[in-house]
Coordinates of C-alpha atoms in Angstrom, one line a residue:
M7 CA 97.9 93.1 50.5
K8 CA 101.2 92.0 52.6
Y9 CA 101.9 94.0 56.2
V10 CA 105.6 94.0 57.8
V11 CA 105.2 94.9 61.5
L12 CA 108.0 96.3 62.2
A13 CA 108.8 95.8 66.5
E14 CA 112.1 97.2 68.2
K15 CA 113.5 93.9 70.0
P16 CA 113.7 90.7 68.5
D17 CA 110.8 89.2 72.0
Q18 CA 108.8 91.7 71.4
A19 CA 108.6 90.8 67.4
K20 CA 108.2 87.1 68.5
K21 CA 105.3 88.4 71.2
Y22 CA 103.7 90.0 68.1
A23 CA 103.9 87.3 65.8
H24 CA 102.0 84.3 68.5
A25 CA 99.4 86.7 69.5
L26 CA 98.1 87.3 66.4
G27 CA 97.9 83.2 64.6
Q28 CA 99.8 80.3 64.0
A29 CA 103.6 81.6 63.5
T30 CA 106.5 80.5 62.1
N31 CA 110.1 81.9 61.4
E32 CA 112.0 81.8 58.5
K33 CA 115.6 83.0 58.3
G34 CA 114.6 85.6 61.7
A35 CA 111.8 87.0 59.7
W36 CA 108.5 85.6 61.6
K37 CA 105.4 84.6 59.1
V38 CA 102.3 85.3 60.0
K39 CA 98.4 83.2 59.5
T40 CA 95.7 85.7 61.2
D41 CA 92.4 86.9 60.6
L42 CA 93.2 90.3 62.3
L43 CA 94.9 91.6 59.5
D44 CA 93.7 90.9 56.1
G45 CA 96.9 89.8 53.9
Q46 CA 100.1 87.7 54.6
V47 CA 101.9 88.8 57.9
T48 CA 105.5 89.3 58.5
V49 CA 107.2 90.5 61.9
V50 CA 110.7 91.4 61.5
S51 CA 112.2 93.5 64.6
A52 CA 115.7 95.8 64.9
V53 CA 117.7 95.5 67.8
G54 CA 117.5 98.5 69.2
H55 CA 119.2 101.3 67.4
L56 CA 120.6 100.1 63.8
V57 CA 121.9 103.5 62.0
E58 CA 122.8 106.9 63.9
I59 CA 123.7 110.0 63.1
K60 CA 127.5 109.8 60.8
N61 CA 130.0 111.9 61.8
P62 CA 131.1 114.5 58.7
Y63 CA 135.0 115.6 59.7
Q64 CA 136.3 112.3 59.8
N65 CA 140.0 114.0 60.5
Y66 CA 138.9 115.5 63.7
E67 CA 138.2 118.4 62.3
N68 CA 136.7 119.7 65.1
W69 CA 139.4 119.6 67.6
D70 CA 141.3 122.5 67.0
L71 CA 139.8 125.9 68.2
A72 CA 139.9 127.8 65.7
N73 CA 137.3 125.2 63.6
L74 CA 134.3 126.0 66.0
P75 CA 132.0 126.0 65.8
A76 CA 131.0 123.1 63.8
F77 CA 127.9 122.4 61.9
P78 CA 128.1 120.5 59.0
V79 CA 126.4 120.8 56.3
S80 CA 123.4 118.0 57.1
F81 CA 122.9 115.1 59.1
E82 CA 123.7 111.8 57.4
Y83 CA 123.2 108.5 58.5
E84 CA 124.7 105.0 58.4
V85 CA 123.4 101.2 59.9
K86 CA 125.6 101.0 62.9
T87 CA 128.1 97.9 61.2
D88 CA 127.9 95.5 63.5
K89 CA 124.1 95.5 62.6
K90 CA 123.4 95.7 59.2
K91 CA 122.6 91.6 58.4
Q92 CA 119.6 92.9 60.7
F93 CA 118.6 95.6 59.2
N94 CA 118.9 93.9 55.8
L95 CA 116.5 90.9 57.2
I96 CA 113.9 94.8 57.5
K97 CA 115.0 95.6 53.5
R98 CA 114.4 92.6 52.9
E99 CA 111.0 92.1 54.1
V100 CA 110.5 95.9 53.3
N101 CA 111.2 96.7 50.2
Q102 CA 107.5 93.2 49.6
A103 CA 106.3 95.0 51.4
D104 CA 102.6 96.9 50.2
C105 CA 101.6 98.6 54.6
I106 CA 103.8 98.8 57.4
I107 CA 102.7 98.8 60.5
I108 CA 105.6 100.6 63.2
G109 CA 104.8 98.3 66.6
T110 CA 108.7 99.2 68.1
D111 CA 107.3 100.5 71.5
A112 CA 105.0 103.2 71.7
D113 CA 107.4 105.6 73.3
R114 CA 109.2 108.9 71.4
E115 CA 112.7 106.6 70.9
G116 CA 111.0 103.7 69.9
E117 CA 109.2 106.0 66.5
S118 CA 112.9 107.3 66.2
I119 CA 113.9 104.2 65.7
A120 CA 111.5 103.2 63.3
Y121 CA 111.6 106.1 61.0
L122 CA 115.0 105.8 61.0
I123 CA 115.8 102.8 60.0
L124 CA 112.4 103.4 57.2
R125 CA 114.6 106.0 55.6
M126 CA 117.7 103.9 55.0
I127 CA 115.1 101.7 52.5
P128 CA 114.0 103.8 49.3
N129 CA 110.1 103.9 49.4
A130 CA 109.5 102.6 52.6
L131 CA 108.1 105.6 54.2
K132 CA 105.3 105.9 51.6
K133 CA 104.3 102.3 53.0
V134 CA 104.1 103.5 56.0
K135 CA 100.2 103.6 57.3
Y136 CA 99.6 102.1 60.9
R137 CA 101.2 101.9 64.1
L138 CA 100.4 99.3 66.7
W139 CA 100.7 101.2 70.2
V140 CA 100.5 98.0 73.3
N141 CA 101.4 98.7 76.9
S142 CA 101.0 95.6 77.6
L143 CA 102.8 92.7 76.0
T144 CA 100.3 90.3 76.6
E145 CA 98.6 88.4 74.7
A146 CA 95.4 89.8 75.1
G147 CA 97.3 93.1 74.8
I148 CA 98.4 92.6 71.4
V149 CA 95.4 91.5 70.0
K150 CA 93.6 94.3 71.9
A151 CA 96.0 97.1 70.3
F152 CA 96.4 94.8 66.8
K153 CA 92.2 95.6 66.4
H154 CA 92.7 99.5 67.5
L155 CA 95.9 100.4 64.7
R156 CA 96.0 104.1 64.2
P157 CA 96.5 105.6 61.9
A158 CA 100.5 106.4 61.5
E159 CA 100.0 110.4 61.6
E160 CA 99.1 110.9 64.9
T161 CA 103.0 109.7 66.2
R162 CA 105.1 111.0 63.1
Q163 CA 105.7 113.4 65.9
Y164 CA 107.2 111.8 68.8
A165 CA 109.6 111.0 65.5
E166 CA 110.7 114.7 65.3
E167 CA 110.4 115.2 68.7
A168 CA 113.8 112.5 68.9
E169 CA 114.9 113.6 65.4
A170 CA 115.4 117.3 67.2
R171 CA 116.3 116.1 70.2
A172 CA 118.8 113.8 69.0
K173 CA 121.0 116.5 66.1
S174 CA 120.4 119.2 68.7
D175 CA 122.0 116.9 71.3
W176 CA 125.0 115.5 68.7
L177 CA 126.0 118.9 67.9
V178 CA 126.0 120.3 71.6
G179 CA 128.5 117.1 72.5
F180 CA 129.9 117.9 69.4
N181 CA 131.0 121.2 69.8
F182 CA 131.6 121.8 73.6
S183 CA 133.3 118.7 74.4
P184 CA 136.2 119.3 72.2
W185 CA 136.3 123.2 73.4
T186 CA 136.4 122.1 76.9
S187 CA 138.5 119.7 76.8
L188 CA 141.7 122.4 74.6
K189 CA 140.6 125.7 76.4
L190 CA 141.3 123.2 80.0
Q191 CA 144.1 122.1 78.0
E192 CA 144.9 125.7 77.0
M193 CA 145.0 126.8 80.8
G194 CA 147.5 123.5 82.0
Y195 CA 144.5 122.2 83.5
L196 CA 144.7 118.8 81.3
G197 CA 147.5 116.5 80.8
E198 CA 148.1 114.0 77.5
K199 CA 147.3 111.2 79.6
D200 CA 143.7 113.1 80.9
K201 CA 140.3 112.1 79.3
K202 CA 138.1 114.1 77.2
F203 CA 136.3 115.9 79.1
S204 CA 132.6 115.6 77.6
V205 CA 129.6 118.7 77.5
G206 CA 125.9 117.5 77.2
R207 CA 123.0 119.5 76.9
V208 CA 120.8 117.3 79.7
Q209 CA 123.8 116.0 81.6
T210 CA 126.3 118.8 81.7
P211 CA 123.2 120.9 84.0
T212 CA 122.4 117.2 86.1
V213 CA 127.1 117.5 87.7
S214 CA 125.5 120.6 88.1
L215 CA 123.2 120.4 89.9
I216 CA 125.5 117.7 91.7
V217 CA 128.2 120.4 92.7
E218 CA 125.6 122.7 94.2
N219 CA 124.9 120.5 95.7
D220 CA 128.2 119.4 97.9
L221 CA 129.5 122.3 98.3
A222 CA 126.4 123.6 99.7
I223 CA 126.4 120.9 102.0
A224 CA 130.2 121.7 102.2
S225 CA 129.9 125.7 102.6
F226 CA 127.3 126.0 105.2
E227 CA 127.4 126.8 108.9
P228 CA 125.9 125.1 111.6
K229 CA 123.6 128.1 113.4
P230 CA 122.4 127.3 117.3
F231 CA 119.5 128.1 118.4
W232 CA 116.8 127.9 121.8
K233 CA 112.9 127.8 122.2
V234 CA 111.4 127.1 125.4
E235 CA 109.3 124.4 126.8
L236 CA 106.9 123.1 128.5
V237 CA 106.6 119.4 130.3
D238 CA 104.0 118.2 132.7
D239 CA 104.1 115.5 135.1
S240 CA 103.4 112.9 132.5
G241 CA 105.9 113.6 130.2
T242 CA 104.4 114.9 127.9
V243 CA 106.3 117.5 125.8
F244 CA 104.6 120.7 124.9
K245 CA 105.6 123.3 122.0
N246 CA 105.0 126.6 119.8
K247 CA 107.6 127.6 117.1
T248 CA 109.0 130.6 118.4
K249 CA 113.2 130.3 118.2
F250 CA 115.2 132.6 120.4
E251 CA 119.1 133.1 118.9
T252 CA 120.7 133.7 122.0
L253 CA 120.3 131.1 125.0
E254 CA 119.5 134.8 127.2
S255 CA 116.7 135.4 124.9
A256 CA 115.5 131.6 125.8
Q257 CA 116.2 132.9 129.9
K258 CA 114.1 136.1 129.3
A259 CA 111.3 134.3 128.1
L260 CA 110.9 131.1 130.7
Q261 CA 111.2 134.1 133.2
T262 CA 107.3 135.6 131.6
L263 CA 106.5 131.8 132.4
G264 CA 104.6 130.4 135.6
S265 CA 104.9 126.5 137.2
Q266 CA 101.2 125.7 135.6
S267 CA 98.9 126.1 132.4
V268 CA 95.8 125.7 131.0
V269 CA 94.1 123.5 129.3
Q270 CA 92.3 125.6 127.0
S271 CA 91.7 123.4 124.0
I272 CA 91.4 119.5 122.4
Q273 CA 91.0 118.9 119.3
S274 CA 89.7 115.4 118.1
E275 CA 89.8 114.1 114.5
N276 CA 88.8 111.3 112.9
K277 CA 91.7 110.8 109.2
A278 CA 91.4 108.7 106.3
V279 CA 94.6 108.6 105.1
S280 CA 94.4 105.8 101.4
A281 CA 97.2 103.9 99.6
P282 CA 100.1 105.0 97.2
N283 CA 100.5 106.1 94.4
L284 CA 99.6 103.3 91.0
Y285 CA 104.2 102.9 90.6
H286 CA 105.0 105.0 87.6
L287 CA 109.0 105.2 86.4
S288 CA 110.5 107.2 88.3
S289 CA 108.8 106.5 91.5
L290 CA 109.7 103.0 90.4
Q291 CA 112.9 103.9 90.8
S292 CA 113.4 106.3 94.0
E293 CA 111.1 103.0 96.1
M294 CA 113.7 100.5 95.2
S295 CA 117.1 102.0 95.3
K296 CA 115.2 103.0 99.2
K297 CA 114.5 99.6 99.7
Y298 CA 116.9 97.1 98.0
Q299 CA 119.9 100.2 97.0
F300 CA 119.0 99.3 92.6
D301 CA 120.3 102.5 91.2
S302 CA 118.0 103.3 88.5
S303 CA 118.5 102.4 85.9
Y304 CA 119.4 98.6 86.6
T305 CA 115.8 99.1 87.6
L306 CA 114.8 99.7 84.7
E307 CA 116.4 96.8 83.2
V308 CA 114.7 94.6 84.6
A309 CA 111.2 96.8 84.4
Q310 CA 112.4 96.0 80.8
K311 CA 112.8 92.8 81.3
L312 CA 108.9 92.5 82.7
Y313 CA 107.6 94.6 80.0
Q314 CA 109.5 92.1 77.2
K315 CA 108.3 89.0 79.3
G316 CA 104.2 90.1 78.9
V317 CA 104.2 90.1 83.1
T318 CA 103.6 93.9 84.3
S319 CA 102.8 96.9 82.1
Y320 CA 104.8 99.3 79.5
A321 CA 108.0 100.3 82.3
R322 CA 108.4 104.1 81.0
T323 CA 106.3 105.6 81.5
D324 CA 105.3 108.9 82.9
H325 CA 102.1 107.6 83.9
K326 CA 100.9 107.4 87.7
L327 CA 97.5 106.6 86.0
I328 CA 94.6 103.7 84.8
T329 CA 92.1 103.4 82.9
P330 CA 88.7 102.0 83.7
N331 CA 89.8 99.1 81.3
E332 CA 92.9 98.3 83.5
F333 CA 91.4 98.7 86.1
E334 CA 88.4 95.9 85.5
V335 CA 90.6 93.6 84.6
L336 CA 92.8 93.8 87.6
V337 CA 89.4 93.0 89.3
N338 CA 88.5 89.6 87.8
H339 CA 92.0 88.7 88.6
L340 CA 92.5 90.2 92.4
N341 CA 92.3 86.2 94.0
D342 CA 95.1 85.5 91.4
Y343 CA 97.5 88.6 92.9
Q344 CA 97.0 86.9 96.0
S345 CA 98.0 83.5 95.3
I346 CA 101.2 85.1 93.8
L347 CA 101.8 86.5 97.3
G348 CA 100.9 83.8 99.2
I349 CA 98.6 86.2 101.6
D350 CA 94.3 86.8 102.2
A351 CA 93.8 90.4 102.0
D352 CA 90.5 92.5 102.3
L353 CA 90.0 94.1 99.0
P354 CA 87.2 96.1 99.0
N355 CA 88.0 98.5 97.2
R356 CA 86.0 97.6 94.1
Q357 CA 84.8 100.5 92.3
P358 CA 87.6 103.0 90.3
R359 CA 88.7 105.6 92.7
K360 CA 89.0 109.5 91.3
K361 CA 92.6 109.2 92.8
Y362 CA 93.6 106.0 91.0
V363 CA 91.6 105.7 88.0
Q364 CA 90.3 108.8 85.1
D365 CA 88.3 107.3 82.1
K366 CA 91.0 110.3 79.2
Q367 CA 93.4 109.9 76.7
M368 CA 96.8 108.6 78.3
E369 CA 99.8 107.2 76.2
H370 CA 101.1 104.8 79.0
Y371 CA 99.4 104.4 82.1
A372 CA 101.1 103.7 85.4
I373 CA 103.0 100.2 86.0
I374 CA 101.0 97.9 86.6
P375 CA 100.4 93.7 86.7
T376 CA 98.9 92.8 83.8
E377 CA 95.9 89.6 83.7
N378 CA 98.8 87.5 82.6
T379 CA 100.3 85.1 85.9
A380 CA 100.9 81.5 84.7
D381 CA 104.4 82.8 84.4
V382 CA 105.5 84.9 87.0
A383 CA 106.4 81.7 88.5
S384 CA 109.2 81.7 86.1
L385 CA 110.7 84.0 87.3
E386 CA 113.6 84.7 90.0
G387 CA 116.4 86.9 91.8
D388 CA 115.7 90.6 91.3
E389 CA 113.1 89.8 89.0
K390 CA 110.8 88.1 91.1
L391 CA 111.7 90.9 93.7
L392 CA 110.9 93.9 91.4
Y393 CA 107.5 92.1 90.3
T394 CA 106.8 91.9 94.1
E395 CA 107.0 95.2 94.4
I396 CA 104.8 96.3 92.2
L397 CA 101.9 93.5 92.4
K398 CA 102.1 95.1 96.4
R399 CA 101.8 99.0 95.3
T400 CA 98.8 97.8 92.7
L401 CA 96.7 96.0 95.5
L402 CA 97.2 98.3 98.2
M403 CA 95.3 100.7 95.9
F404 CA 91.9 98.3 96.8
A405 CA 93.0 97.7 100.4
P406 CA 90.7 100.1 103.1
D407 CA 92.1 103.3 104.1
Y408 CA 95.1 103.2 107.2
R409 CA 92.8 105.5 109.6
Y410 CA 94.0 107.2 112.9
Q411 CA 92.6 110.1 115.9
A412 CA 94.5 112.8 115.2
T413 CA 94.5 115.0 119.0
E414 CA 95.8 118.5 119.5
V415 CA 96.3 119.3 123.2
T416 CA 97.5 123.4 123.9
L417 CA 98.2 124.8 127.2
D418 CA 98.0 129.2 128.3
N419 CA 100.6 129.8 130.4
N420 CA 100.0 133.2 131.1
G421 CA 99.7 133.5 127.2
H422 CA 102.5 132.5 125.8
T423 CA 100.7 129.0 123.4
F424 CA 102.1 125.4 123.9
S425 CA 101.0 122.2 122.0
A426 CA 101.1 118.6 121.1
K427 CA 99.9 116.1 119.5
G428 CA 99.0 112.6 119.4
N429 CA 98.6 110.1 116.9
V430 CA 96.1 106.6 117.7
M431 CA 95.7 104.0 114.9
T432 CA 91.4 102.8 114.6
S433 CA 92.9 100.9 111.5
E434 CA 95.6 99.4 109.8
G435 CA 93.8 98.9 106.7
W436 CA 96.8 99.7 103.3
T437 CA 99.8 99.6 106.1
R438 CA 99.0 96.4 106.2
L439 CA 99.5 94.4 103.8
A440 CA 102.6 96.9 102.7
E441 CA 103.8 95.9 106.1
K442 CA 104.5 99.3 107.0
E443 CA 105.4 99.8 110.9
N444 CA 103.0 102.0 113.0
K445 CA 103.3 103.7 116.3
D446 CA 101.0 105.0 118.1
S447 CA 102.3 108.5 120.1
V448 CA 99.2 108.9 122.9
L449 CA 98.4 111.2 124.5
P450 CA 98.1 111.3 128.4
V451 CA 93.6 112.1 128.6
Y452 CA 93.1 116.0 129.5
Q453 CA 90.5 118.6 130.4
E454 CA 89.4 121.5 129.2
G455 CA 90.2 124.2 131.6
A456 CA 91.9 122.2 133.9
R457 CA 94.9 123.8 136.3
I458 CA 97.9 121.1 135.7
A459 CA 101.5 121.6 137.0
T460 CA 104.2 122.5 134.2
E461 CA 108.0 122.7 134.6
V462 CA 109.6 125.0 132.2
Q463 CA 112.8 123.8 130.1
I464 CA 114.9 124.5 127.3
R465 CA 115.9 123.1 124.1
E466 CA 119.2 124.0 122.5
D467 CA 118.8 123.2 118.3
K468 CA 121.0 123.8 115.6
T469 CA 119.4 124.6 112.4
K470 CA 120.5 121.2 109.5
P471 CA 123.0 121.8 106.6
P472 CA 121.0 120.4 102.9
A473 CA 120.1 117.2 102.7
R474 CA 122.9 115.6 100.3
L475 CA 121.3 114.4 97.0
T476 CA 120.7 110.9 96.5
E477 CA 119.8 108.7 93.4
S478 CA 116.1 108.1 94.4
S479 CA 115.6 111.9 95.8
L480 CA 118.0 113.4 91.9
I481 CA 115.3 110.7 90.2
D482 CA 111.7 111.8 91.9
D483 CA 111.9 115.1 92.8
V484 CA 115.0 117.5 91.2
L485 CA 115.2 116.3 87.8
P486 CA 112.0 116.6 86.9
K487 CA 111.5 119.8 88.6
Y488 CA 114.3 121.1 86.2
N489 CA 112.4 119.1 83.7
L490 CA 115.3 117.9 82.6
G491 CA 115.3 114.1 80.7
T492 CA 112.4 112.3 80.5
P493 CA 111.3 109.1 82.9
A494 CA 112.7 106.7 80.3
T495 CA 116.4 108.5 79.8
R496 CA 116.8 109.9 83.1
A497 CA 118.6 107.1 84.6
G498 CA 120.6 106.9 81.4
I499 CA 121.8 109.6 82.3
I500 CA 122.8 109.6 85.5
K501 CA 125.0 106.6 84.7
T502 CA 126.7 108.4 81.8
I503 CA 128.2 110.9 84.0
I504 CA 129.1 108.0 86.8
D505 CA 130.7 106.4 83.8
R506 CA 132.6 109.4 82.7
D507 CA 134.0 110.3 86.6
Y508 CA 131.9 113.7 87.4
I509 CA 129.7 111.6 89.8
T510 CA 130.7 108.6 92.3
R511 CA 127.5 106.7 94.3
D512 CA 127.5 105.9 97.6
K513 CA 126.1 101.9 97.0
K514 CA 124.5 101.7 100.9
T515 CA 122.5 104.9 100.0
G516 CA 121.9 106.1 97.3
Q517 CA 124.0 110.0 97.6
L518 CA 126.1 110.9 95.1
F519 CA 129.1 112.9 95.6
P520 CA 131.1 115.2 92.5
T521 CA 134.5 114.4 91.8
D522 CA 137.3 116.3 91.4
R523 CA 136.8 116.6 87.6
G524 CA 133.1 117.0 87.5
K525 CA 133.9 120.2 89.6
M526 CA 136.7 121.6 87.5
L527 CA 133.9 120.4 84.7
V528 CA 131.3 122.8 85.8
L529 CA 133.8 125.7 87.6
F530 CA 135.2 126.2 83.8
L531 CA 131.9 126.9 82.4
D532 CA 129.9 128.8 85.7
N533 CA 132.9 131.1 84.9
L534 CA 132.6 131.8 81.1
E535 CA 128.4 131.3 82.1
V536 CA 128.1 128.9 79.6
M537 CA 124.4 127.4 79.4
Y538 CA 125.1 124.0 79.9
T539 CA 125.4 124.5 83.5
N540 CA 121.8 126.1 84.2
P541 CA 119.3 123.1 84.9
E542 CA 116.6 125.8 83.9
T543 CA 117.7 126.4 81.2
T544 CA 118.6 123.9 79.8
G545 CA 115.6 122.3 81.2
K546 CA 113.1 123.9 79.2
W547 CA 114.4 123.1 76.1
E548 CA 112.4 119.5 77.0
T549 CA 110.1 121.9 76.9
A550 CA 110.2 122.7 73.7
L551 CA 110.8 118.8 72.5
Q552 CA 107.4 118.1 73.9
L553 CA 105.8 121.3 71.3
I554 CA 107.1 119.5 68.9
G555 CA 106.0 116.3 69.7
Q556 CA 102.5 118.2 70.3
G557 CA 102.8 119.6 66.8
Q558 CA 103.8 122.7 67.5
K559 CA 106.4 123.8 66.3
S560 CA 109.2 122.2 64.3
K561 CA 112.6 119.9 64.1
E562 CA 113.8 122.3 61.5
W563 CA 113.1 125.6 64.0
F564 CA 114.7 123.8 67.1
I565 CA 117.8 122.7 66.0
E566 CA 118.6 126.5 64.5
Q567 CA 117.8 127.6 68.3
T568 CA 120.5 125.1 68.7
K569 CA 123.3 126.0 66.4
K570 CA 121.9 130.4 67.4
A571 CA 122.7 129.3 71.3
I572 CA 126.1 127.1 70.6
T573 CA 127.1 129.9 68.3
A574 CA 126.4 132.9 71.1
Q575 CA 128.4 130.8 73.8
L576 CA 131.6 129.5 71.3
E577 CA 131.4 134.1 70.8
K578 CA 130.5 134.7 74.7
G579 CA 134.0 132.2 75.6
A580 CA 136.4 133.0 73.3
S581 CA 136.2 136.7 74.5

């Protein structure tokens, strides 16, 4: 039996080969002697995407309104010109193989990369038998995955899902990009030298969200309001929730209050706060944006490098949990991790807690350090910075809870209730390791039923405008809310709309601003009620794509729905 393992990248193939056993590189292919598989083993790799959709319209016929919508009779694929040498290497080894093990990245796009390549090689698909599902590129992680190879059928639907997404996205861009550019040109908005407009199923509603946020801020008119407060001799301010729309109404309420208040109640409660969740990709991107002004695509790039070096787990994950197996590995290496950070921390939580650990099936778990600590010393610059961030967040899971005493004192003044709150830390817990500053707000000592002197004051305030979207809030909150994109693609979406001059990003704050070009695009499409500016409508497509991955819908169904939607939209825009 001759096996071929198809990896996604050369360094991934190298790690597979050396984890399997004795490996030698012969003209770009790794020949391996191993006890894990019964037969000859060759490991080859792609270099990312080798295959792309072939443009059926070589003379740009789609750049004519009369020819839209433009749907090819069938989709054809071709090997990228600069990747033919690598493709021919894979083809040579696959033709000689009896069994193919897919070992590309364990996600939708990884599955797609493998099957697109293999479809270009006659009879190759018949040889696909197993799927290598790797969460950690350490030797132990790879060996474990090879010992638990999955039947290829279990993950085949992910390739179908990826193909449906790729073809549908291609159709949307292929039709709406020329249509939008030509229509705007007709209206006089585009000169000959102006760049063409690009419309995409996910990128355009993302631009729309940023434009809407900018318009909401620009059109916001602050409204004043007034609040009545009490202040005692210690300077403690007691508040209530009533807001007055005019100064006169606040002054009228003030006249009903006396110069003394009664301590109605004192409530104290000891509270505990556990450490934050483990990182998934979006939360890691958000944190690195806040702390170090990293853009999301750069964080993903560095996280992917750490994964490929085998020092952290799979980067493109949307899970914040790990399984008991990973927890046990972490416990066994706590001393090593502390040594890397140069600390000796109190880490008493050595039993799994449900907030972090659950014994259930998950394709990928949270981003955590691997047991491979020997290679960490070679990390430099931002790789070391990001690794340290992941390592610290992981160690927090084992640290004690942060504990504090929360106190609320309530006053009664002529039937009106006012309260003040204070917190006093009783144990730093995990915040010490996180270097998080804790500020106590200590209240004076009060006695229930006591009558105390209080002065009345009126404080003026005003309503606040919506917060401007940042890369952090977009990645961590807004795009997931509308189910736009996936953790693996959201950074690329933001980079794309920046590169296409639809938005700009403030490097210091991460705030996102639409350009005039972005505003023009959204305004034009909104006026025609084109669905691709609506994040709620477009977000539903990602849900439908997931149904394909689960085997509940077919890629043909999804692509046909896309064609119908494009046709309806273009007909509506022409009327």
